[in-house]
mmCIF file of C-alpha atoms in Angstrom:
data_model
loop_
_atom_site.group_PDB
_atom_site.id
_atom_site.type_symbol
_atom_site.label_atom_id
_atom_site.label_comp_id
_atom_site.label_asym_id
_atom_site.label_seq_id
_atom_site.Cartn_x
_atom_site.Cartn_y
_atom_site.Cartn_z
ATOM 1 C CA MET A 1 286.220 85.172 377.663
ATOM 2 C CA SER A 2 287.589 86.766 374.536
ATOM 3 C CA TYR A 3 290.755 88.810 374.556
ATOM 4 C CA LEU A 4 290.174 92.426 375.586
ATOM 5 C CA PRO A 5 292.095 95.089 373.670
ATOM 6 C CA VAL A 6 294.059 97.810 375.453
ATOM 7 C CA ILE A 7 292.342 101.108 374.667
ATOM 8 C CA SER A 8 292.146 104.600 376.125
ATOM 9 C CA GLY A 9 289.195 106.102 377.937
ATOM 10 C CA ALA A 10 288.558 108.503 375.045
ATOM 11 C CA GLU A 11 288.419 105.612 372.568
ATOM 12 C CA CYS A 12 286.003 103.741 374.825
ATOM 13 C CA ILE A 13 283.745 106.807 374.951
ATOM 14 C CA ARG A 14 283.839 107.074 371.151
ATOM 15 C CA ILE A 15 282.861 103.394 370.793
ATOM 16 C CA LEU A 16 279.996 103.680 373.290
ATOM 17 C CA GLY A 17 278.779 106.775 371.424
ATOM 18 C CA LYS A 18 278.088 104.546 368.425
ATOM 19 C CA ILE A 19 275.342 102.747 370.356
ATOM 20 C CA GLY A 20 273.606 105.820 371.750
ATOM 21 C CA PHE A 21 275.613 106.834 374.820
ATOM 22 C CA PHE A 22 276.247 110.537 375.323
ATOM 23 C CA ILE A 23 278.323 112.481 377.846
ATOM 24 C CA ARG A 24 276.087 113.478 380.713
ATOM 25 C CA ARG A 25 278.670 115.068 383.016
ATOM 26 C CA GLN A 26 282.233 114.805 384.252
ATOM 27 C CA SER A 27 283.589 114.476 387.768
ATOM 28 C CA GLY A 28 287.369 114.861 387.805
ATOM 29 C CA SER A 29 288.840 112.371 385.342
ATOM 30 C CA HIS A 30 285.693 110.224 385.282
ATOM 31 C CA ILE A 31 283.152 110.819 382.533
ATOM 32 C CA ILE A 32 279.575 109.687 383.104
ATOM 33 C CA LEU A 33 277.815 108.489 379.959
ATOM 34 C CA ARG A 34 274.110 107.877 379.642
ATOM 35 C CA ARG A 35 271.770 106.180 377.195
ATOM 36 C CA ASP A 36 268.059 107.009 377.378
ATOM 37 C CA ASP A 37 266.789 104.106 375.279
ATOM 38 C CA THR A 38 266.787 101.346 377.918
ATOM 39 C CA TYR A 39 268.186 103.722 380.536
ATOM 40 C CA THR A 40 271.803 102.839 381.270
ATOM 41 C CA GLN A 41 274.527 104.867 382.925
ATOM 42 C CA VAL A 42 278.248 104.059 382.639
ATOM 43 C CA THR A 43 281.287 105.729 384.193
ATOM 44 C CA VAL A 44 284.481 105.756 382.102
ATOM 45 C CA PRO A 45 287.789 106.997 383.522
ATOM 46 C CA ASN A 46 289.508 109.309 381.041
ATOM 47 C CA HIS A 47 292.911 107.620 381.271
ATOM 48 C CA LYS A 48 295.521 106.837 378.609
ATOM 49 C CA THR A 49 294.914 103.106 379.038
ATOM 50 C CA LEU A 50 292.095 101.264 380.756
ATOM 51 C CA ASP A 51 292.827 98.180 382.833
ATOM 52 C CA ARG A 52 291.282 94.998 381.447
ATOM 53 C CA GLY A 53 289.071 94.553 384.511
ATOM 54 C CA THR A 54 287.817 98.129 384.274
ATOM 55 C CA LEU A 55 287.083 97.745 380.562
ATOM 56 C CA PHE A 56 285.276 94.454 381.179
ATOM 57 C CA ASN A 57 283.075 96.107 383.833
ATOM 58 C CA ILE A 58 282.293 99.011 381.473
ATOM 59 C CA ILE A 59 281.297 96.560 378.734
ATOM 60 C CA ARG A 60 279.129 94.584 381.158
ATOM 61 C CA SER A 61 277.485 97.789 382.486
ATOM 62 C CA ALA A 62 276.706 98.842 378.912
ATOM 63 C CA GLU A 63 274.898 95.498 378.461
ATOM 64 C CA LEU A 64 277.245 94.337 375.697
ATOM 65 C CA SER A 65 279.306 91.228 375.157
ATOM 66 C CA VAL A 66 283.033 91.446 374.546
ATOM 67 C CA ASN A 67 282.524 90.337 370.936
ATOM 68 C CA GLU A 68 279.861 93.018 370.334
ATOM 69 C CA PHE A 69 282.199 95.648 371.753
ATOM 70 C CA LYS A 70 285.077 94.487 369.530
ATOM 71 C CA GLU A 71 282.807 94.651 366.453
ATOM 72 C CA LEU A 72 282.034 98.291 367.251
ATOM 73 C CA MET A 73 285.742 99.092 367.243
#
């Protein structure tokens, strides 16, 4: 597994927006993103830093590889 960067929830949302995700709704500090083309829904906590495990699960839920995610950064 490639090295995962330490990023914030807002930065993760910005990166996922590049591939068609949009903010569907928010529940507390968790923001639910959705993509209609190949329907996918991802929950991103709006924290200052995301744990590596949380970020890895977000990337996997978005059907990306770690390298694809890093290229979008």
